[in-house]
mmCIF file with all atom_site columns, C-alpha atoms in Angstrom:
data_model
loop_
_atom_site.group_PDB
_atom_site.id
_atom_site.type_symbol
_atom_site.label_atom_id
_atom_site.label_alt_id
_atom_site.label_comp_id
_atom_site.label_asym_id
_atom_site.label_entity_id
_atom_site.label_seq_id
_atom_site.pdbx_PDB_ins_code
_atom_site.Cartn_x
_atom_site.Cartn_y
_atom_site.Cartn_z
_atom_site.occupancy
_atom_site.B_iso_or_equiv
_atom_site.pdbx_formal_charge
_atom_site.auth_seq_id
_atom_site.auth_comp_id
_atom_site.auth_asym_id
_atom_site.auth_atom_id
_atom_site.pdbx_PDB_model_num
ATOM 1   C CA . MET A 1 1   ? 0.061   0.149   0.017   1.00 0.00 ? 451 MET A CA 1
ATOM 2   C CA . TYR A 1 2   ? 2.772   2.519   1.027   1.00 0.00 ? 452 TYR A CA 1
ATOM 3   C CA . PRO A 1 3   ? 4.792   2.218   -2.232  1.00 0.00 ? 453 PRO A CA 1
ATOM 4   C CA . ILE A 1 4   ? 1.742   2.830   -4.444  1.00 0.00 ? 454 ILE A CA 1
ATOM 5   C CA . LEU A 1 5   ? 0.869   5.828   -2.161  1.00 0.00 ? 455 LEU A CA 1
ATOM 6   C CA . ALA A 1 6   ? 4.275   7.149   -2.649  1.00 0.00 ? 456 ALA A CA 1
ATOM 7   C CA . PHE A 1 7   ? 3.988   6.768   -6.480  1.00 0.00 ? 457 PHE A CA 1
ATOM 8   C CA . MET A 1 8   ? 0.680   8.486   -6.506  1.00 0.00 ? 458 MET A CA 1
ATOM 9   C CA . LEU A 1 9   ? 2.172   11.432  -4.486  1.00 0.00 ? 459 LEU A CA 1
ATOM 10  C CA . SER A 1 10  ? 4.837   11.554  -6.760  1.00 0.00 ? 460 SER A CA 1
ATOM 11  C CA . THR A 1 11  ? 2.770   11.548  -9.919  1.00 0.00 ? 461 THR A CA 1
ATOM 12  C CA . LEU A 1 12  ? 0.459   14.376  -8.304  1.00 0.00 ? 462 LEU A CA 1
ATOM 13  C CA . SER A 1 13  ? 3.635   16.566  -7.802  1.00 0.00 ? 463 SER A CA 1
ATOM 14  C CA . LEU A 1 14  ? 4.612   16.254  -11.376 1.00 0.00 ? 464 LEU A CA 1
ATOM 15  C CA . HIS A 1 15  ? 1.198   17.329  -12.630 1.00 0.00 ? 465 HIS A CA 1
ATOM 16  C CA . ILE A 1 16  ? 1.137   20.349  -10.081 1.00 0.00 ? 466 ILE A CA 1
ATOM 17  C CA . LEU A 1 17  ? 4.445   21.445  -11.236 1.00 0.00 ? 467 LEU A CA 1
ATOM 18  C CA . THR A 1 18  ? 4.083   20.937  -15.023 1.00 0.00 ? 468 THR A CA 1
ATOM 19  C CA . ALA A 1 19  ? 0.329   21.515  -15.734 1.00 0.00 ? 469 ALA A CA 1
ATOM 20  C CA . SER A 1 20  ? 0.750   24.285  -18.136 1.00 0.00 ? 470 SER A CA 1
ATOM 21  C CA . ALA A 1 21  ? 3.646   22.600  -19.919 1.00 0.00 ? 471 ALA A CA 1
ATOM 22  C CA . SER A 1 22  ? 1.806   20.167  -21.855 1.00 0.00 ? 472 SER A CA 1
ATOM 23  C CA . ASP A 1 23  ? -1.785  19.345  -22.490 1.00 0.00 ? 473 ASP A CA 1
ATOM 24  C CA . PRO A 1 24  ? -4.279  21.910  -22.776 1.00 0.00 ? 474 PRO A CA 1
ATOM 25  C CA . ASP A 1 25  ? -6.466  22.620  -19.535 1.00 0.00 ? 475 ASP A CA 1
ATOM 26  C CA . PRO A 1 26  ? -9.722  20.662  -19.498 1.00 0.00 ? 476 PRO A CA 1
ATOM 27  C CA . LEU A 1 27  ? -13.040 22.686  -19.754 1.00 0.00 ? 477 LEU A CA 1
ATOM 28  C CA . GLN A 1 28  ? -15.117 20.246  -17.489 1.00 0.00 ? 478 GLN A CA 1
ATOM 29  C CA . ASP A 1 29  ? -14.490 17.851  -14.671 1.00 0.00 ? 479 ASP A CA 1
ATOM 30  C CA . PHE A 1 30  ? -13.876 14.996  -16.903 1.00 0.00 ? 480 PHE A CA 1
ATOM 31  C CA . CYS A 1 31  ? -14.864 13.961  -20.433 1.00 0.00 ? 481 CYS A CA 1
ATOM 32  C CA . ILE A 1 32  ? -15.568 10.127  -21.088 1.00 0.00 ? 482 ILE A CA 1
ATOM 33  C CA . PRO A 1 33  ? -15.644 9.948   -24.875 1.00 0.00 ? 483 PRO A CA 1
ATOM 34  C CA . ASN A 1 34  ? -18.899 9.106   -26.456 1.00 0.00 ? 484 ASN A CA 1
ATOM 35  C CA . THR A 1 35  ? -18.254 6.486   -28.998 1.00 0.00 ? 485 THR A CA 1
ATOM 36  C CA . GLU A 1 36  ? -21.599 6.973   -30.747 1.00 0.00 ? 486 GLU A CA 1
ATOM 37  C CA . PHE A 1 37  ? -20.036 10.171  -32.330 1.00 0.00 ? 487 PHE A CA 1
ATOM 38  C CA . SER A 1 38  ? -16.843 10.322  -34.355 1.00 0.00 ? 488 SER A CA 1
ATOM 39  C CA . SER A 1 39  ? -14.002 12.771  -33.131 1.00 0.00 ? 489 SER A CA 1
ATOM 40  C CA . THR A 1 40  ? -13.019 15.899  -35.314 1.00 0.00 ? 490 THR A CA 1
ATOM 41  C CA . ARG A 1 41  ? -9.164  16.303  -36.026 1.00 0.00 ? 491 ARG A CA 1
ATOM 42  C CA . THR A 1 42  ? -7.450  19.605  -35.569 1.00 0.00 ? 492 THR A CA 1
ATOM 43  C CA . THR A 1 43  ? -4.043  20.680  -36.175 1.00 0.00 ? 493 THR A CA 1
ATOM 44  C CA . SER A 1 44  ? -3.203  19.855  -32.557 1.00 0.00 ? 494 SER A CA 1
ATOM 45  C CA . PHE A 1 45  ? -5.530  17.202  -31.038 1.00 0.00 ? 495 PHE A CA 1
ATOM 46  C CA . ASN A 1 46  ? -8.750  15.417  -31.672 1.00 0.00 ? 496 ASN A CA 1
ATOM 47  C CA . ILE A 1 47  ? -11.977 16.782  -30.428 1.00 0.00 ? 497 ILE A CA 1
ATOM 48  C CA . VAL A 1 48  ? -14.280 14.286  -29.054 1.00 0.00 ? 498 VAL A CA 1
ATOM 49  C CA . THR A 1 49  ? -17.942 14.461  -27.980 1.00 0.00 ? 499 THR A CA 1
ATOM 50  C CA . CYS A 1 50  ? -18.255 13.727  -24.136 1.00 0.00 ? 500 CYS A CA 1
ATOM 51  C CA . LYS A 1 51  ? -20.855 11.424  -22.673 1.00 0.00 ? 501 LYS A CA 1
ATOM 52  C CA . ASN A 1 52  ? -23.532 13.010  -20.517 1.00 0.00 ? 502 ASN A CA 1
ATOM 53  C CA . PRO A 1 53  ? -22.015 12.975  -17.039 1.00 0.00 ? 503 PRO A CA 1
ATOM 54  C CA . LYS A 1 54  ? -25.297 11.528  -15.613 1.00 0.00 ? 504 LYS A CA 1
ATOM 55  C CA . GLU A 1 55  ? -24.637 8.376   -17.926 1.00 0.00 ? 505 GLU A CA 1
ATOM 56  C CA . VAL A 1 56  ? -20.811 7.902   -16.794 1.00 0.00 ? 506 VAL A CA 1
ATOM 57  C CA . SER A 1 57  ? -20.362 5.130   -14.375 1.00 0.00 ? 507 SER A CA 1
ATOM 58  C CA . PRO A 1 58  ? -17.534 4.528   -11.681 1.00 0.00 ? 508 PRO A CA 1
ATOM 59  C CA . GLU A 1 59  ? -16.199 1.645   -13.826 1.00 0.00 ? 509 GLU A CA 1
ATOM 60  C CA . GLU A 1 60  ? -15.046 4.094   -16.560 1.00 0.00 ? 510 GLU A CA 1
ATOM 61  C CA . PHE A 1 61  ? -12.408 5.619   -13.979 1.00 0.00 ? 511 PHE A CA 1
ATOM 62  C CA . VAL A 1 62  ? -10.856 2.417   -13.161 1.00 0.00 ? 512 VAL A CA 1
ATOM 63  C CA . PHE A 1 63  ? -8.424  0.414   -15.310 1.00 0.00 ? 513 PHE A CA 1
ATOM 64  C CA . SER A 1 64  ? -7.359  -3.180  -14.572 1.00 0.00 ? 514 SER A CA 1
ATOM 65  C CA . GLY A 1 65  ? -5.097  -4.122  -17.490 1.00 0.00 ? 515 GLY A CA 1
ATOM 66  C CA . ILE A 1 66  ? -1.787  -3.746  -15.656 1.00 0.00 ? 516 ILE A CA 1
ATOM 67  C CA . LYS A 1 67  ? -2.131  -6.451  -12.940 1.00 0.00 ? 517 LYS A CA 1
ATOM 68  C CA . SER A 1 68  ? 0.463   -8.553  -14.939 1.00 0.00 ? 518 SER A CA 1
ATOM 69  C CA . PRO A 1 69  ? 3.295   -8.153  -17.283 1.00 0.00 ? 519 PRO A CA 1
ATOM 70  C CA . GLY A 1 70  ? 2.791   -7.777  -21.008 1.00 0.00 ? 520 GLY A CA 1
ATOM 71  C CA . ASN A 1 71  ? 4.612   -9.680  -23.793 1.00 0.00 ? 521 ASN A CA 1
ATOM 72  C CA . PHE A 1 72  ? 8.497   -9.426  -23.554 1.00 0.00 ? 522 PHE A CA 1
ATOM 73  C CA . SER A 1 73  ? 10.853  -8.286  -26.420 1.00 0.00 ? 523 SER A CA 1
ATOM 74  C CA . ASP A 1 74  ? 14.039  -10.166 -27.224 1.00 0.00 ? 524 ASP A CA 1
ATOM 75  C CA . THR A 1 75  ? 15.740  -7.424  -25.097 1.00 0.00 ? 525 THR A CA 1
ATOM 76  C CA . GLY A 1 76  ? 13.729  -8.659  -21.974 1.00 0.00 ? 526 GLY A CA 1
ATOM 77  C CA . PHE A 1 77  ? 11.577  -5.683  -21.884 1.00 0.00 ? 527 PHE A CA 1
ATOM 78  C CA . SER A 1 78  ? 7.680   -5.572  -21.512 1.00 0.00 ? 528 SER A CA 1
ATOM 79  C CA . ALA A 1 79  ? 5.574   -2.395  -21.655 1.00 0.00 ? 529 ALA A CA 1
ATOM 80  C CA . ILE A 1 80  ? 1.772   -1.848  -21.362 1.00 0.00 ? 530 ILE A CA 1
ATOM 81  C CA . SER A 1 81  ? 1.002   1.816   -22.052 1.00 0.00 ? 531 SER A CA 1
ATOM 82  C CA . VAL A 1 82  ? -2.160  3.256   -20.728 1.00 0.00 ? 532 VAL A CA 1
ATOM 83  C CA . ASN A 1 83  ? -3.880  6.137   -22.462 1.00 0.00 ? 533 ASN A CA 1
ATOM 84  C CA . PRO A 1 84  ? -7.257  7.548   -23.327 1.00 0.00 ? 534 PRO A CA 1
ATOM 85  C CA . ALA A 1 85  ? -7.487  5.009   -26.373 1.00 0.00 ? 535 ALA A CA 1
ATOM 86  C CA . VAL A 1 86  ? -7.525  2.120   -23.791 1.00 0.00 ? 536 VAL A CA 1
ATOM 87  C CA . PHE A 1 87  ? -8.619  3.868   -20.374 1.00 0.00 ? 537 PHE A CA 1
ATOM 88  C CA . PRO A 1 88  ? -11.336 6.341   -21.476 1.00 0.00 ? 538 PRO A CA 1
ATOM 89  C CA . GLY A 1 89  ? -11.204 7.928   -17.944 1.00 0.00 ? 539 GLY A CA 1
ATOM 90  C CA . LEU A 1 90  ? -7.924  9.628   -18.721 1.00 0.00 ? 540 LEU A CA 1
ATOM 91  C CA . ASN A 1 91  ? -9.279  11.625  -21.559 1.00 0.00 ? 541 ASN A CA 1
ATOM 92  C CA . THR A 1 92  ? -8.653  15.516  -21.279 1.00 0.00 ? 542 THR A CA 1
ATOM 93  C CA . LEU A 1 93  ? -6.938  14.866  -17.912 1.00 0.00 ? 543 LEU A CA 1
ATOM 94  C CA . GLY A 1 94  ? -3.346  15.640  -19.178 1.00 0.00 ? 544 GLY A CA 1
ATOM 95  C CA . MET A 1 95  ? -1.730  12.259  -18.162 1.00 0.00 ? 545 MET A CA 1
ATOM 96  C CA . SER A 1 96  ? -1.024  8.830   -19.097 1.00 0.00 ? 546 SER A CA 1
ATOM 97  C CA . PHE A 1 97  ? 1.142   6.040   -17.687 1.00 0.00 ? 547 PHE A CA 1
ATOM 98  C CA . VAL A 1 98  ? 2.825   2.781   -18.376 1.00 0.00 ? 548 VAL A CA 1
ATOM 99  C CA . ARG A 1 99  ? 3.740   -0.532  -16.477 1.00 0.00 ? 549 ARG A CA 1
ATOM 100 C CA . ALA A 1 100 ? 7.289   -1.682  -17.450 1.00 0.00 ? 550 ALA A CA 1
ATOM 101 C CA . ASP A 1 101 ? 8.812   -5.030  -16.749 1.00 0.00 ? 551 ASP A CA 1
ATOM 102 C CA . LEU A 1 102 ? 12.332  -6.030  -17.201 1.00 0.00 ? 552 LEU A CA 1
ATOM 103 C CA . LYS A 1 103 ? 13.757  -9.536  -17.056 1.00 0.00 ? 553 LYS A CA 1
ATOM 104 C CA . ALA A 1 104 ? 17.021  -9.913  -15.126 1.00 0.00 ? 554 ALA A CA 1
ATOM 105 C CA . GLY A 1 105 ? 19.539  -8.233  -17.435 1.00 0.00 ? 555 GLY A CA 1
ATOM 106 C CA . GLY A 1 106 ? 16.720  -6.832  -19.557 1.00 0.00 ? 556 GLY A CA 1
ATOM 107 C CA . ILE A 1 107 ? 16.826  -3.336  -21.042 1.00 0.00 ? 557 ILE A CA 1
ATOM 108 C CA . ASN A 1 108 ? 14.762  -0.385  -21.992 1.00 0.00 ? 558 ASN A CA 1
ATOM 109 C CA . ALA A 1 109 ? 16.690  0.866   -24.998 1.00 0.00 ? 559 ALA A CA 1
ATOM 110 C CA . PRO A 1 110 ? 17.432  4.535   -25.140 1.00 0.00 ? 560 PRO A CA 1
ATOM 111 C CA . HIS A 1 111 ? 14.541  6.589   -26.111 1.00 0.00 ? 561 HIS A CA 1
ATOM 112 C CA . PHE A 1 112 ? 12.554  9.879   -25.678 1.00 0.00 ? 562 PHE A CA 1
ATOM 113 C CA . HIS A 1 113 ? 9.016   11.179  -25.289 1.00 0.00 ? 563 HIS A CA 1
ATOM 114 C CA . PRO A 1 114 ? 8.671   14.617  -27.287 1.00 0.00 ? 564 PRO A CA 1
ATOM 115 C CA . ARG A 1 115 ? 5.505   15.862  -25.473 1.00 0.00 ? 565 ARG A CA 1
ATOM 116 C CA . ALA A 1 116 ? 5.820   14.647  -21.788 1.00 0.00 ? 566 ALA A CA 1
ATOM 117 C CA . THR A 1 117 ? 8.143   14.569  -18.686 1.00 0.00 ? 567 THR A CA 1
ATOM 118 C CA . GLU A 1 118 ? 8.291   11.091  -17.026 1.00 0.00 ? 568 GLU A CA 1
ATOM 119 C CA . ILE A 1 119 ? 8.316   9.872   -13.517 1.00 0.00 ? 569 ILE A CA 1
ATOM 120 C CA . ALA A 1 120 ? 9.478   6.363   -13.074 1.00 0.00 ? 570 ALA A CA 1
ATOM 121 C CA . TYR A 1 121 ? 8.791   4.567   -9.802  1.00 0.00 ? 571 TYR A CA 1
ATOM 122 C CA . VAL A 1 122 ? 10.690  1.417   -8.989  1.00 0.00 ? 572 VAL A CA 1
ATOM 123 C CA . VAL A 1 123 ? 7.847   -1.194  -7.864  1.00 0.00 ? 573 VAL A CA 1
ATOM 124 C CA . GLN A 1 124 ? 10.358  -4.102  -7.360  1.00 0.00 ? 574 GLN A CA 1
ATOM 125 C CA . GLY A 1 125 ? 13.979  -4.751  -8.276  1.00 0.00 ? 575 GLY A CA 1
ATOM 126 C CA . LYS A 1 126 ? 17.030  -2.830  -8.971  1.00 0.00 ? 576 LYS A CA 1
ATOM 127 C CA . VAL A 1 127 ? 17.215  -0.683  -12.221 1.00 0.00 ? 577 VAL A CA 1
ATOM 128 C CA . TYR A 1 128 ? 20.113  1.186   -13.863 1.00 0.00 ? 578 TYR A CA 1
ATOM 129 C CA . SER A 1 129 ? 18.361  4.256   -14.832 1.00 0.00 ? 579 SER A CA 1
ATOM 130 C CA . GLY A 1 130 ? 19.187  7.582   -16.371 1.00 0.00 ? 580 GLY A CA 1
ATOM 131 C CA . PHE A 1 131 ? 19.033  10.229  -19.099 1.00 0.00 ? 581 PHE A CA 1
ATOM 132 C CA . VAL A 1 132 ? 21.340  12.369  -21.210 1.00 0.00 ? 582 VAL A CA 1
ATOM 133 C CA . ASP A 1 133 ? 20.939  16.301  -21.121 1.00 0.00 ? 583 ASP A CA 1
ATOM 134 C CA . SER A 1 134 ? 21.608  18.589  -24.302 1.00 0.00 ? 584 SER A CA 1
ATOM 135 C CA . LYS A 1 135 ? 25.132  19.182  -23.209 1.00 0.00 ? 585 LYS A CA 1
ATOM 136 C CA . ASN A 1 136 ? 25.586  15.219  -23.548 1.00 0.00 ? 586 ASN A CA 1
ATOM 137 C CA . ARG A 1 137 ? 26.069  14.705  -19.931 1.00 0.00 ? 587 ARG A CA 1
ATOM 138 C CA . VAL A 1 138 ? 24.748  11.471  -18.419 1.00 0.00 ? 588 VAL A CA 1
ATOM 139 C CA . PHE A 1 139 ? 22.763  11.528  -15.182 1.00 0.00 ? 589 PHE A CA 1
ATOM 140 C CA . ALA A 1 140 ? 22.449  7.731   -14.394 1.00 0.00 ? 590 ALA A CA 1
ATOM 141 C CA . LYS A 1 141 ? 22.040  5.934   -10.988 1.00 0.00 ? 591 LYS A CA 1
ATOM 142 C CA . THR A 1 142 ? 20.859  2.409   -9.923  1.00 0.00 ? 592 THR A CA 1
ATOM 143 C CA . ILE A 1 143 ? 17.326  2.950   -8.167  1.00 0.00 ? 593 ILE A CA 1
ATOM 144 C CA . GLU A 1 144 ? 15.645  0.268   -6.001  1.00 0.00 ? 594 GLU A CA 1
ATOM 145 C CA . GLN A 1 145 ? 12.258  -0.458  -4.716  1.00 0.00 ? 595 GLN A CA 1
ATOM 146 C CA . GLY A 1 146 ? 10.314  2.649   -3.629  1.00 0.00 ? 596 GLY A CA 1
ATOM 147 C CA . GLU A 1 147 ? 12.571  5.048   -5.524  1.00 0.00 ? 597 GLU A CA 1
ATOM 148 C CA . VAL A 1 148 ? 11.497  7.356   -8.170  1.00 0.00 ? 598 VAL A CA 1
ATOM 149 C CA . MET A 1 149 ? 13.547  9.106   -10.991 1.00 0.00 ? 599 MET A CA 1
ATOM 150 C CA . VAL A 1 150 ? 12.331  11.861  -13.160 1.00 0.00 ? 600 VAL A CA 1
ATOM 151 C CA . PHE A 1 151 ? 13.087  12.031  -17.050 1.00 0.00 ? 601 PHE A CA 1
ATOM 152 C CA . PRO A 1 152 ? 12.738  15.742  -18.414 1.00 0.00 ? 602 PRO A CA 1
ATOM 153 C CA . ARG A 1 153 ? 10.661  16.283  -21.385 1.00 0.00 ? 603 ARG A CA 1
ATOM 154 C CA . GLY A 1 154 ? 12.409  15.397  -24.626 1.00 0.00 ? 604 GLY A CA 1
ATOM 155 C CA . LEU A 1 155 ? 15.617  13.933  -23.256 1.00 0.00 ? 605 LEU A CA 1
ATOM 156 C CA . VAL A 1 156 ? 16.883  10.641  -24.020 1.00 0.00 ? 606 VAL A CA 1
ATOM 157 C CA . HIS A 1 157 ? 16.696  8.232   -21.114 1.00 0.00 ? 607 HIS A CA 1
ATOM 158 C CA . PHE A 1 158 ? 17.116  4.176   -20.622 1.00 0.00 ? 608 PHE A CA 1
ATOM 159 C CA . GLN A 1 159 ? 16.831  1.582   -18.001 1.00 0.00 ? 609 GLN A CA 1
ATOM 160 C CA . MET A 1 160 ? 18.498  -1.772  -17.479 1.00 0.00 ? 610 MET A CA 1
ATOM 161 C CA . ASN A 1 161 ? 17.569  -4.296  -14.811 1.00 0.00 ? 611 ASN A CA 1
ATOM 162 C CA . VAL A 1 162 ? 20.968  -4.705  -12.918 1.00 0.00 ? 612 VAL A CA 1
ATOM 163 C CA . GLY A 1 163 ? 19.386  -7.137  -10.118 1.00 0.00 ? 613 GLY A CA 1
ATOM 164 C CA . LYS A 1 164 ? 19.144  -11.034 -10.453 1.00 0.00 ? 614 LYS A CA 1
ATOM 165 C CA . SER A 1 165 ? 15.223  -10.771 -10.275 1.00 0.00 ? 615 SER A CA 1
ATOM 166 C CA . PRO A 1 166 ? 12.596  -9.280  -12.365 1.00 0.00 ? 616 PRO A CA 1
ATOM 167 C CA . ALA A 1 167 ? 11.942  -5.415  -11.996 1.00 0.00 ? 617 ALA A CA 1
ATOM 168 C CA . THR A 1 168 ? 8.819   -3.703  -12.375 1.00 0.00 ? 618 THR A CA 1
ATOM 169 C CA . ILE A 1 169 ? 8.348   0.217   -12.964 1.00 0.00 ? 619 ILE A CA 1
ATOM 170 C CA . LEU A 1 170 ? 5.350   2.414   -13.278 1.00 0.00 ? 620 LEU A CA 1
ATOM 171 C CA . GLY A 1 171 ? 5.839   5.615   -15.415 1.00 0.00 ? 621 GLY A CA 1
ATOM 172 C CA . SER A 1 172 ? 3.656   8.509   -15.347 1.00 0.00 ? 622 SER A CA 1
ATOM 173 C CA . PHE A 1 173 ? 3.543   11.150  -17.929 1.00 0.00 ? 623 PHE A CA 1
ATOM 174 C CA . ASN A 1 174 ? 2.120   14.705  -18.020 1.00 0.00 ? 624 ASN A CA 1
ATOM 175 C CA . SER A 1 175 ? 0.337   14.193  -21.471 1.00 0.00 ? 625 SER A CA 1
ATOM 176 C CA . GLN A 1 176 ? -2.103  11.862  -22.512 1.00 0.00 ? 626 GLN A CA 1
ATOM 177 C CA . ASN A 1 177 ? -0.102  11.484  -25.605 1.00 0.00 ? 627 ASN A CA 1
ATOM 178 C CA . PRO A 1 178 ? 3.489   11.666  -24.795 1.00 0.00 ? 628 PRO A CA 1
ATOM 179 C CA . GLY A 1 179 ? 4.817   9.960   -27.850 1.00 0.00 ? 629 GLY A CA 1
ATOM 180 C CA . THR A 1 180 ? 7.777   7.700   -27.903 1.00 0.00 ? 630 THR A CA 1
ATOM 181 C CA . HIS A 1 181 ? 10.857  7.649   -30.095 1.00 0.00 ? 631 HIS A CA 1
ATOM 182 C CA . LYS A 1 182 ? 13.329  4.684   -29.646 1.00 0.00 ? 632 LYS A CA 1
ATOM 183 C CA . ILE A 1 183 ? 16.880  5.487   -30.779 1.00 0.00 ? 633 ILE A CA 1
ATOM 184 C CA . PRO A 1 184 ? 17.538  2.409   -32.639 1.00 0.00 ? 634 PRO A CA 1
ATOM 185 C CA . ASN A 1 185 ? 14.259  2.382   -34.450 1.00 0.00 ? 635 ASN A CA 1
ATOM 186 C CA . ILE A 1 186 ? 14.891  5.966   -35.440 1.00 0.00 ? 636 ILE A CA 1
ATOM 187 C CA . ILE A 1 187 ? 18.290  5.364   -36.734 1.00 0.00 ? 637 ILE A CA 1
ATOM 188 C CA . PHE A 1 188 ? 17.956  2.029   -38.378 1.00 0.00 ? 638 PHE A CA 1
ATOM 189 C CA . GLY A 1 189 ? 14.186  1.613   -38.879 1.00 0.00 ? 639 GLY A CA 1
ATOM 190 C CA . SER A 1 190 ? 13.003  4.814   -40.489 1.00 0.00 ? 640 SER A CA 1
ATOM 191 C CA . GLY A 1 191 ? 14.643  4.499   -43.935 1.00 0.00 ? 641 GLY A CA 1
ATOM 192 C CA . VAL A 1 192 ? 17.292  7.087   -43.230 1.00 0.00 ? 642 VAL A CA 1
ATOM 193 C CA . ASN A 1 193 ? 19.845  7.084   -46.383 1.00 0.00 ? 643 ASN A CA 1
ATOM 194 C CA . ASP A 1 194 ? 22.481  4.417   -46.108 1.00 0.00 ? 644 ASP A CA 1
ATOM 195 C CA . GLU A 1 195 ? 25.211  6.889   -47.232 1.00 0.00 ? 645 GLU A CA 1
ATOM 196 C CA . LEU A 1 196 ? 24.314  9.156   -44.460 1.00 0.00 ? 646 LEU A CA 1
ATOM 197 C CA . LEU A 1 197 ? 24.541  6.381   -41.861 1.00 0.00 ? 647 LEU A CA 1
ATOM 198 C CA . GLU A 1 198 ? 27.951  5.355   -43.271 1.00 0.00 ? 648 GLU A CA 1
ATOM 199 C CA . LYS A 1 199 ? 29.232  8.714   -42.891 1.00 0.00 ? 649 LYS A CA 1
ATOM 200 C CA . ALA A 1 200 ? 27.680  9.529   -39.586 1.00 0.00 ? 650 ALA A CA 1
ATOM 201 C CA . PHE A 1 201 ? 28.610  6.335   -37.735 1.00 0.00 ? 651 PHE A CA 1
ATOM 202 C CA . GLY A 1 202 ? 31.642  5.130   -39.621 1.00 0.00 ? 652 GLY A CA 1
ATOM 203 C CA . LEU A 1 203 ? 29.707  1.781   -40.441 1.00 0.00 ? 653 LEU A CA 1
ATOM 204 C CA . SER A 1 204 ? 29.997  -0.032  -43.761 1.00 0.00 ? 654 SER A CA 1
ATOM 205 C CA . LEU A 1 205 ? 26.741  -1.036  -45.741 1.00 0.00 ? 655 LEU A CA 1
ATOM 206 C CA . GLU A 1 206 ? 27.311  -4.602  -44.519 1.00 0.00 ? 656 GLU A CA 1
ATOM 207 C CA . GLN A 1 207 ? 27.391  -3.430  -40.906 1.00 0.00 ? 657 GLN A CA 1
ATOM 208 C CA . ILE A 1 208 ? 24.284  -1.447  -41.322 1.00 0.00 ? 658 ILE A CA 1
ATOM 209 C CA . SER A 1 209 ? 22.522  -4.309  -42.785 1.00 0.00 ? 659 SER A CA 1
ATOM 210 C CA . VAL A 1 210 ? 23.396  -6.444  -39.823 1.00 0.00 ? 660 VAL A CA 1
ATOM 211 C CA . MET A 1 211 ? 22.171  -4.059  -37.394 1.00 0.00 ? 661 MET A CA 1
ATOM 212 C CA . ARG A 1 212 ? 18.734  -3.782  -39.419 1.00 0.00 ? 662 ARG A CA 1
ATOM 213 C CA . ARG A 1 213 ? 18.642  -7.733  -39.250 1.00 0.00 ? 663 ARG A CA 1
ATOM 214 C CA . LYS A 1 214 ? 19.382  -7.769  -35.667 1.00 0.00 ? 664 LYS A CA 1
ATOM 215 C CA . LEU A 1 215 ? 16.557  -5.248  -34.936 1.00 0.00 ? 665 LEU A CA 1
ATOM 216 C CA . ILE A 1 216 ? 14.264  -6.999  -37.327 1.00 0.00 ? 666 ILE A CA 1
ATOM 217 C CA . PHE A 1 217 ? 13.577  -4.005  -39.420 1.00 0.00 ? 667 PHE A CA 1
ATOM 218 C CA . PRO A 1 218 ? 13.020  -4.466  -43.146 1.00 0.00 ? 668 PRO A CA 1
ATOM 219 C CA . LYS A 1 219 ? 14.963  -2.249  -45.499 1.00 0.00 ? 669 LYS A CA 1
ATOM 220 C CA . LYS A 1 220 ? 12.932  0.928   -46.267 1.00 0.00 ? 670 LYS A CA 1
ATOM 221 C CA . GLN A 1 221 ? 13.378  2.874   -49.429 1.00 0.00 ? 671 GLN A CA 1
ATOM 222 C CA . SER A 1 222 ? 15.232  6.192   -48.585 1.00 0.00 ? 672 SER A CA 1
ATOM 223 C CA . LYS A 1 223 ? 14.140  9.461   -50.028 1.00 0.00 ? 673 LYS A CA 1
ATOM 224 C CA . PHE A 1 224 ? 15.968  12.795  -50.265 1.00 0.00 ? 674 PHE A CA 1
#
């Protein structure tokens, strides 16, 4: 009970401090999307029709989908993202969260969230965790059960289970749509021109192909 309470207090602090930094403020207490009507896309976000508050039930503010880990990748990492698409009660509240699990030795590859700051709370295990700032300085430390680390918005961050048992992390974002860009995917899975990659990383075409095969990315046609 106390670890979860600590996580919730940390999450509340994040949203109080950064309330104006990300999603727009809501214009009502809550907005459960009315699935009977389609949404309207604007340049910034989708405008959805809200259910009549009198028709909203308590169940729409409860999510039970993170009781167990999700499917693990080859890197020993599992993530279950929770946003308004799967948990309508979050809609317009300016937040989302994730359950992440790491097998012993598993990694969450370097990545960043362009639209949100993240708070990561360790539920169990020992996790080497950190981020890199815009001056290329690394801020990293092994954090354990009950500890929290913050990853500033837009900065590359990473995690690795350095314990002998599985690790579980709850991450909270101050945006309902934080976005995720994984560095390996961006470099080798987006179709960036091979010649540019050769010059940028000092890799041969064969080495680039090997990297793509390891990451299970099919070759995409590059365009200038």
